[in-house]
PDB file of N, CA and C in Angstrom:
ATOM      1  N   UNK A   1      -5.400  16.198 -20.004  1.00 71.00           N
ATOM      2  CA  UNK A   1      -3.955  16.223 -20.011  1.00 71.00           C
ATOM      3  C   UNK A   1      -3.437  16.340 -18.586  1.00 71.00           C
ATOM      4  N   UNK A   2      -3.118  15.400 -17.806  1.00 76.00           N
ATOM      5  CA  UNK A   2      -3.331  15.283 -16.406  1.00 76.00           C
ATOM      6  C   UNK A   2      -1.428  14.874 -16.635  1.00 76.00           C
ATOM      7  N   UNK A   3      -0.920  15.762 -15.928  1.00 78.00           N
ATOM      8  CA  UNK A   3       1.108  15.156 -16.153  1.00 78.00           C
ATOM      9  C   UNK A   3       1.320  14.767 -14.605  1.00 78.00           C
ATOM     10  N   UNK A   4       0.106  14.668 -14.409  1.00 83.00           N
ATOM     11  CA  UNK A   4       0.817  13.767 -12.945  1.00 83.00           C
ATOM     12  C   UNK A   4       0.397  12.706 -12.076  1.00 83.00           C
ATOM     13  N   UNK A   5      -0.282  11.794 -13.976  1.00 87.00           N
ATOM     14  CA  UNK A   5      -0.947  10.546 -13.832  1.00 87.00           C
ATOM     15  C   UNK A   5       0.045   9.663 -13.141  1.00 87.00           C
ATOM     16  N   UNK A   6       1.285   9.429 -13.124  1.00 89.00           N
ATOM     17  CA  UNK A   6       2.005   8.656 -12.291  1.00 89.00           C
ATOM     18  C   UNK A   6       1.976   8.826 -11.085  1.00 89.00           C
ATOM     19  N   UNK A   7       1.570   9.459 -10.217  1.00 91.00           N
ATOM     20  CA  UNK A   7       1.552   9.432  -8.972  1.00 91.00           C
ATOM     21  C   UNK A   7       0.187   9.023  -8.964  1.00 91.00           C
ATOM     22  N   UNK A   8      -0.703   9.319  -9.549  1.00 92.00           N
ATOM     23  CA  UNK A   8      -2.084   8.718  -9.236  1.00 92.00           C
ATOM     24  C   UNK A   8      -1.965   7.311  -9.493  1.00 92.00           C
ATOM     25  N   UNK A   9      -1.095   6.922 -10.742  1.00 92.00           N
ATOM     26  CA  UNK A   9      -1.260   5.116 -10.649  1.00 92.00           C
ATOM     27  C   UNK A   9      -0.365   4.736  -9.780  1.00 92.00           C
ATOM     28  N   UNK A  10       0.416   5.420  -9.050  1.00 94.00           N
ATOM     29  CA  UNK A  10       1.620   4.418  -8.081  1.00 94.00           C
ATOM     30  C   UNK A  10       0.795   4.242  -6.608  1.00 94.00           C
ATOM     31  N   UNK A  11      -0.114   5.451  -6.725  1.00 95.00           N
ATOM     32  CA  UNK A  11      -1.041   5.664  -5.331  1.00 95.00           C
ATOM     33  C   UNK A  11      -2.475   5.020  -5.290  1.00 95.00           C
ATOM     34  N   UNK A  12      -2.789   4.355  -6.641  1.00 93.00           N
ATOM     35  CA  UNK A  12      -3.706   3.628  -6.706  1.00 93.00           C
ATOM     36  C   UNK A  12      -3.986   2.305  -6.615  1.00 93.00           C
ATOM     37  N   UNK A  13      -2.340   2.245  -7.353  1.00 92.00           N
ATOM     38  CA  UNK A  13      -1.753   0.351  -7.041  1.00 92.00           C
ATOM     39  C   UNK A  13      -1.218   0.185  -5.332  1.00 92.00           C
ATOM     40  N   UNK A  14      -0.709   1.218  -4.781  1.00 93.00           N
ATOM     41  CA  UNK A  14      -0.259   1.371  -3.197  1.00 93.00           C
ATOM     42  C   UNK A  14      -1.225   1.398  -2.585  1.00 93.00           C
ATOM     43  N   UNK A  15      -2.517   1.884  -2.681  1.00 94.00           N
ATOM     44  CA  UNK A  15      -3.447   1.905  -1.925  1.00 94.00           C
ATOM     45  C   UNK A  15      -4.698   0.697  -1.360  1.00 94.00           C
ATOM     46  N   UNK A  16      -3.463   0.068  -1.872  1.00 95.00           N
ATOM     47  CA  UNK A  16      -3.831  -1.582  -1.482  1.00 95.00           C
ATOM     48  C   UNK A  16      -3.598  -1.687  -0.013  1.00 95.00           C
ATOM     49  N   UNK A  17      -2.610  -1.187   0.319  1.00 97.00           N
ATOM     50  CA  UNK A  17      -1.556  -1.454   1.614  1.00 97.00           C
ATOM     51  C   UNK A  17      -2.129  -0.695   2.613  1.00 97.00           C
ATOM     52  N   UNK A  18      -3.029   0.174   2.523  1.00 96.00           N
ATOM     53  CA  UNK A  18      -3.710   0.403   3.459  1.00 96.00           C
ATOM     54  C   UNK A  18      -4.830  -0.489   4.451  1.00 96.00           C
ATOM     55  N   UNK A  19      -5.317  -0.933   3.362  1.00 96.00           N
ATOM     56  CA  UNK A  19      -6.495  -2.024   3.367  1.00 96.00           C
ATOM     57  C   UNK A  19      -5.534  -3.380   3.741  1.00 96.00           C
ATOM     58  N   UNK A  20      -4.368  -3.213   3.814  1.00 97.00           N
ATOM     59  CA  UNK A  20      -3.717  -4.797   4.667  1.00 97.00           C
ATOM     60  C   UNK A  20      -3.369  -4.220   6.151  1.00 97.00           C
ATOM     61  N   UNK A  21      -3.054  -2.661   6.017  1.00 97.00           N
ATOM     62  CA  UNK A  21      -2.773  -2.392   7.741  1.00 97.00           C
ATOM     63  C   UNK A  21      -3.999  -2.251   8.249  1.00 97.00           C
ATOM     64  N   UNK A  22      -5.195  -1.628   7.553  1.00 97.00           N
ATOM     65  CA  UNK A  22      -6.742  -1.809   8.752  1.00 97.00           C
ATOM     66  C   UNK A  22      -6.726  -3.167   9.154  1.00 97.00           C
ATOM     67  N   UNK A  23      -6.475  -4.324   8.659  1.00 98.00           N
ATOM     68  CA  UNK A  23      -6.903  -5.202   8.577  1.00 98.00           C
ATOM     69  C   UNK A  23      -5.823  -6.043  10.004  1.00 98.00           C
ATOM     70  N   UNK A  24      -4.641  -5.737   9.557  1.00 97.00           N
ATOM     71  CA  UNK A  24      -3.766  -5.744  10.533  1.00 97.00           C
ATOM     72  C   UNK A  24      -4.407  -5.373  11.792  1.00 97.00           C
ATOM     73  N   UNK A  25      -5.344  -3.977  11.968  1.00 97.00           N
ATOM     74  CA  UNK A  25      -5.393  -3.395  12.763  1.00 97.00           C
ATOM     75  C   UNK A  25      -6.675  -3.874  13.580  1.00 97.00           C
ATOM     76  N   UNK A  26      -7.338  -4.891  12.386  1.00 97.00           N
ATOM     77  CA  UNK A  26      -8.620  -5.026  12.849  1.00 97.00           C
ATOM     78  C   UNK A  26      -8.700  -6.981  13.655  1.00 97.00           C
ATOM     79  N   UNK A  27      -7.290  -7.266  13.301  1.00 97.00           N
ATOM     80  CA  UNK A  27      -6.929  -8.481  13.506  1.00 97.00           C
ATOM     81  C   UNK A  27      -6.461  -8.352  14.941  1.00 97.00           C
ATOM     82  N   UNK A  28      -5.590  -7.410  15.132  1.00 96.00           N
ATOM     83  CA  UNK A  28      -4.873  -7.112  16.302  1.00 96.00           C
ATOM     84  C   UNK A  28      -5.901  -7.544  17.351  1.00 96.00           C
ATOM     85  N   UNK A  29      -7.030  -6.557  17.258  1.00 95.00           N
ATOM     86  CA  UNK A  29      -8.284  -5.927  18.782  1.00 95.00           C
ATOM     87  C   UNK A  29      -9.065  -7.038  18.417  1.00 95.00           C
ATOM     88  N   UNK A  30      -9.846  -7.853  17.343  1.00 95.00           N
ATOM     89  CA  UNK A  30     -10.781  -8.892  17.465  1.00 95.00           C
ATOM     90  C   UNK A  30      -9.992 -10.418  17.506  1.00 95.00           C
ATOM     91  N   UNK A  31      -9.027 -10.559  17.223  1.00 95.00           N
ATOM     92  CA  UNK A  31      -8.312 -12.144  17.172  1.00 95.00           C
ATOM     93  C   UNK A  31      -7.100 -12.631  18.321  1.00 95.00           C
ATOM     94  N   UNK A  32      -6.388 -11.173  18.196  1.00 94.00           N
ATOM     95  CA  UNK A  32      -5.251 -11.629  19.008  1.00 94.00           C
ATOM     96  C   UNK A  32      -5.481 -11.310  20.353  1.00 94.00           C
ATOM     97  N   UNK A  33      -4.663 -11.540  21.198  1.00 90.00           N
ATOM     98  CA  UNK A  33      -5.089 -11.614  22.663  1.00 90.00           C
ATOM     99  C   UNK A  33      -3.444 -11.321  23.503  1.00 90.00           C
ATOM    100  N   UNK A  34      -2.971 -10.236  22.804  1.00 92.00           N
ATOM    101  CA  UNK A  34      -1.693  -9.911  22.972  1.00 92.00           C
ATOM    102  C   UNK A  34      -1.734  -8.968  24.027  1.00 92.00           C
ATOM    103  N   UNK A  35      -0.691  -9.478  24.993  1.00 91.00           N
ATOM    104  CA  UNK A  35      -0.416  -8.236  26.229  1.00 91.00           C
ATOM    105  C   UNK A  35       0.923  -7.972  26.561  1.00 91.00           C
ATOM    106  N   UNK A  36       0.862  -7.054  27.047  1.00 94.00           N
ATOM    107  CA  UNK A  36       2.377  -6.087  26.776  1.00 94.00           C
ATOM    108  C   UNK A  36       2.547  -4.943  25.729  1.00 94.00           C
ATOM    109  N   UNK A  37       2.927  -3.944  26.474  1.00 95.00           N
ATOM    110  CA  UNK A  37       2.895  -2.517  25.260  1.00 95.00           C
ATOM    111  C   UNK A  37       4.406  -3.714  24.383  1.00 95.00           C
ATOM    112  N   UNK A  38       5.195  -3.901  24.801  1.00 96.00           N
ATOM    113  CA  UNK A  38       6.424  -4.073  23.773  1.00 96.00           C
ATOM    114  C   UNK A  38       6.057  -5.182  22.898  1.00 96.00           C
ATOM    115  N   UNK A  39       5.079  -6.262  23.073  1.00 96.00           N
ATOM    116  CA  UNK A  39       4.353  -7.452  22.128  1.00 96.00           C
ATOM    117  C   UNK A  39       3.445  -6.439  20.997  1.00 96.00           C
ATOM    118  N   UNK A  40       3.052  -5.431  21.403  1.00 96.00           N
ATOM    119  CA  UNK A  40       2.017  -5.186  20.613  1.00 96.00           C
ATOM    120  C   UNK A  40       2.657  -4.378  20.165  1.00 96.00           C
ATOM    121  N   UNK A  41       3.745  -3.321  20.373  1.00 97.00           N
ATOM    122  CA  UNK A  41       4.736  -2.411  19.511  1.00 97.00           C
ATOM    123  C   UNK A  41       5.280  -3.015  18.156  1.00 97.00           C
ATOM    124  N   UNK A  42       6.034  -4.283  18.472  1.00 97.00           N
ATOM    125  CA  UNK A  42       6.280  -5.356  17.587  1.00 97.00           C
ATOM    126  C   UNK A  42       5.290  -5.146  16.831  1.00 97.00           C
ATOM    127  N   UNK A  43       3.786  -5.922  16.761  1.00 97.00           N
ATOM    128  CA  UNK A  43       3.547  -6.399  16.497  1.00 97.00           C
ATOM    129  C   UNK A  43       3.116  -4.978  15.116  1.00 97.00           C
ATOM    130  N   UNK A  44       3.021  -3.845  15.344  1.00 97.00           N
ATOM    131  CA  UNK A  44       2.277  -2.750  14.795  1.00 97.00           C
ATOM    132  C   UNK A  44       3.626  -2.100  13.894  1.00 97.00           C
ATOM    133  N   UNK A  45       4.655  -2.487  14.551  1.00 98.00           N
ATOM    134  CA  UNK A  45       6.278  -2.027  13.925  1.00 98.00           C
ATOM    135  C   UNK A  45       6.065  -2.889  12.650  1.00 98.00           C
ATOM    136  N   UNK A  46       6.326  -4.720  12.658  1.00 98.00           N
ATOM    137  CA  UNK A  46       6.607  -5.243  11.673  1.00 98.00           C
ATOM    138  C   UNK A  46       5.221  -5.233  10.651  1.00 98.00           C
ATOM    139  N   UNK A  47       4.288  -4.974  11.161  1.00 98.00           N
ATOM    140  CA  UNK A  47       3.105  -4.886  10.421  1.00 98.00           C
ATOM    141  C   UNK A  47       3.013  -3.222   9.081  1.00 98.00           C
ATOM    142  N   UNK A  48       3.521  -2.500  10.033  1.00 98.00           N
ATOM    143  CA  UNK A  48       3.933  -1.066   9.475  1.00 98.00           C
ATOM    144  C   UNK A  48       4.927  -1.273   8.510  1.00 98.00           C
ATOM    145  N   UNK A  49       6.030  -1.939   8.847  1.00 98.00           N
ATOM    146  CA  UNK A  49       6.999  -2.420   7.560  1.00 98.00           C
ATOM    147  C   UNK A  49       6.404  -3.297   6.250  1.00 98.00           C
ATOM    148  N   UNK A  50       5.826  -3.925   6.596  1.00 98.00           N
ATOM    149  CA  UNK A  50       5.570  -4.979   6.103  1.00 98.00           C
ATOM    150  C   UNK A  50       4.430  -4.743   4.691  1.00 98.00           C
ATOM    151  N   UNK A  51       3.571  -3.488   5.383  1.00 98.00           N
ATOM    152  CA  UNK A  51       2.730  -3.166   4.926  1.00 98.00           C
ATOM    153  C   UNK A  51       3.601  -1.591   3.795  1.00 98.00           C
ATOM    154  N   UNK A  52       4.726  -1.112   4.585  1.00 98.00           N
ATOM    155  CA  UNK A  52       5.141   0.162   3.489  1.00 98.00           C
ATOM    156  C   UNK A  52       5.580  -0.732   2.014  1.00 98.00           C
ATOM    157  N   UNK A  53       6.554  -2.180   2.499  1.00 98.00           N
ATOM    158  CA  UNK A  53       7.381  -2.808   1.598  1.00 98.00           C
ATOM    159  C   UNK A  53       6.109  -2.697   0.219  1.00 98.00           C
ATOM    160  N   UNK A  54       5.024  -3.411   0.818  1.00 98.00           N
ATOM    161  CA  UNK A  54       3.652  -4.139   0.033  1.00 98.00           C
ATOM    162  C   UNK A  54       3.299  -3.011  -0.746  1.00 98.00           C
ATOM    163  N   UNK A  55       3.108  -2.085   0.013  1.00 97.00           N
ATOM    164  CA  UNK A  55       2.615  -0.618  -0.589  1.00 97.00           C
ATOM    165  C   UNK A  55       3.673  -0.562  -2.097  1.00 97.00           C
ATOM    166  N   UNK A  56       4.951  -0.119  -1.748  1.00 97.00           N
ATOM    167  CA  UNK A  56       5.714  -0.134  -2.642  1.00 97.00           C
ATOM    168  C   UNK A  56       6.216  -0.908  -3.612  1.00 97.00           C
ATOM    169  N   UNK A  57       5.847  -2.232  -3.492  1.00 97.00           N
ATOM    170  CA  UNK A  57       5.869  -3.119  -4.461  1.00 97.00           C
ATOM    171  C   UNK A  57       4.474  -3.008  -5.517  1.00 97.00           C
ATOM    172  N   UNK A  58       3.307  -3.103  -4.632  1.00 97.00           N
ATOM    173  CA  UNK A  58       2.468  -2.508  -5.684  1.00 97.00           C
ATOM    174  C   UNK A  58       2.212  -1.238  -6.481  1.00 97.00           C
ATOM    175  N   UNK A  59       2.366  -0.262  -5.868  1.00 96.00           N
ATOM    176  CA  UNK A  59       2.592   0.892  -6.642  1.00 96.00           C
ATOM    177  C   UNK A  59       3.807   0.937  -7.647  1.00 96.00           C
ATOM    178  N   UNK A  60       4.967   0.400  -7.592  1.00 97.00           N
ATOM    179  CA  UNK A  60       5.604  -0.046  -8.550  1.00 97.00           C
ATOM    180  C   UNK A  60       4.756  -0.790  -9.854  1.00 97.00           C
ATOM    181  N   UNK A  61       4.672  -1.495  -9.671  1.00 96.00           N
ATOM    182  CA  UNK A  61       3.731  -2.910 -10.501  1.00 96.00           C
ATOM    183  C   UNK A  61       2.400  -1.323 -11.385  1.00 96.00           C
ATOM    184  N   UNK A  62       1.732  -1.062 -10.493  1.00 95.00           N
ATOM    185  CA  UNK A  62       0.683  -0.053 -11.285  1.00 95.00           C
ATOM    186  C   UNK A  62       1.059   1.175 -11.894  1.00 95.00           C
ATOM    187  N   UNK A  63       2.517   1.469 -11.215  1.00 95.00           N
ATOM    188  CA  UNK A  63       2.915   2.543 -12.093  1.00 95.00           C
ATOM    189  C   UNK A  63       3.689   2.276 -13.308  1.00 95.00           C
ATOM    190  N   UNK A  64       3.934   0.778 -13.330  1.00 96.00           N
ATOM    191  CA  UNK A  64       5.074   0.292 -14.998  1.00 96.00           C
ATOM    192  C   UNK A  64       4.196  -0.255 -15.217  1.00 96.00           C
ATOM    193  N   UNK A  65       2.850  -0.546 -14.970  1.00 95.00           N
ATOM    194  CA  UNK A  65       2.099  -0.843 -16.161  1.00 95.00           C
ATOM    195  C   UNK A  65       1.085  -0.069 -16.854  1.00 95.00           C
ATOM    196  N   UNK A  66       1.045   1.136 -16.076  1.00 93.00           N
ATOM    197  CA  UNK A  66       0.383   2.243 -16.404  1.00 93.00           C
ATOM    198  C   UNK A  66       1.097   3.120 -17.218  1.00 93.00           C
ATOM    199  N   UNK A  67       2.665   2.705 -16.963  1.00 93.00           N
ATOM    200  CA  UNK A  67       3.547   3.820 -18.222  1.00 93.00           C
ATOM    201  C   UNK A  67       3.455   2.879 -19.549  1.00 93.00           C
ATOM    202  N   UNK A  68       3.364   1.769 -19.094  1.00 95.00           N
ATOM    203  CA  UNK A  68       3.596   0.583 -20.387  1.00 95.00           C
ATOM    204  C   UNK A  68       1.839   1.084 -21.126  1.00 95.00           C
ATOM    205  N   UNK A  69       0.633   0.967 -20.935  1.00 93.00           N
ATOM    206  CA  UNK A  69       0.011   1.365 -21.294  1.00 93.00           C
ATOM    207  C   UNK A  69       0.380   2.823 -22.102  1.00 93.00           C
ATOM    208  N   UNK A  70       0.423   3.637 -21.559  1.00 90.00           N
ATOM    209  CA  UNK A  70       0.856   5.034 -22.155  1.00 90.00           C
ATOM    210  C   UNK A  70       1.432   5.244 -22.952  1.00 90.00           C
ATOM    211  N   UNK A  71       2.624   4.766 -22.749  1.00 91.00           N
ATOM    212  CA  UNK A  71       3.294   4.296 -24.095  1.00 91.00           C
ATOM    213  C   UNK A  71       2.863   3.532 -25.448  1.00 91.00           C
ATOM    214  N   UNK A  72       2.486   2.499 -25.239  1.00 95.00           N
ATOM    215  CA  UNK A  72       1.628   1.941 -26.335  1.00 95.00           C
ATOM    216  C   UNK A  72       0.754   2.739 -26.912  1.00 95.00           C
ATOM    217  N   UNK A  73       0.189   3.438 -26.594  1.00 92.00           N
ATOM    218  CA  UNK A  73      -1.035   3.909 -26.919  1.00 92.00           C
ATOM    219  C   UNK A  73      -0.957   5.213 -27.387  1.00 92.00           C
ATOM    220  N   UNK A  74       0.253   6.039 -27.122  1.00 89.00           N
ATOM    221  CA  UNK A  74       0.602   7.088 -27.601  1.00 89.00           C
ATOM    222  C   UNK A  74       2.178   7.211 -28.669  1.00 89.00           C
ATOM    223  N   UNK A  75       2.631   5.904 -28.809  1.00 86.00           N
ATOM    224  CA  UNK A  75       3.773   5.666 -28.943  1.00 86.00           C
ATOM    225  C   UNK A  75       3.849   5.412 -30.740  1.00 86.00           C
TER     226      UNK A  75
END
């Protein structure tokens, strides 16, 4: 009886978005060839956005289908 399975499915479907900013992060130092602190601020700013939006769109998505489950099934 766990009442605070919704944060575990919103943080399980979000925890996608981590794994797009390493990746971001891992793209940055092996691919790009960017110089300037203010090119690479950018570049870690819109990546940081980009990556909260993603976060939150998926954790949305896993947490209404994880209540939609719940519901069914207890309903």
């Amino acid at each position: 009886e766990n009442y605070h399975w919704w944060w575990q499915s919103f943080f399980v479907g979000g925890g996608s978005a981590l794994w797009v900013f390493f990746y971001c992060i891992w793209y940055y130092f092996m691919k790009l060839h960017v110089t300037g602190v203010v090119s690479s601020l950018l570049f870690f700013a819109y990546s940081g956005i980009a990556c909260v939006v993603y976060g939150l769109l998926c954790g949305t998505v896993g947490f209404l289908t994880a209540y939609a489950f719940v519901r069914k099934i207890y309903g």
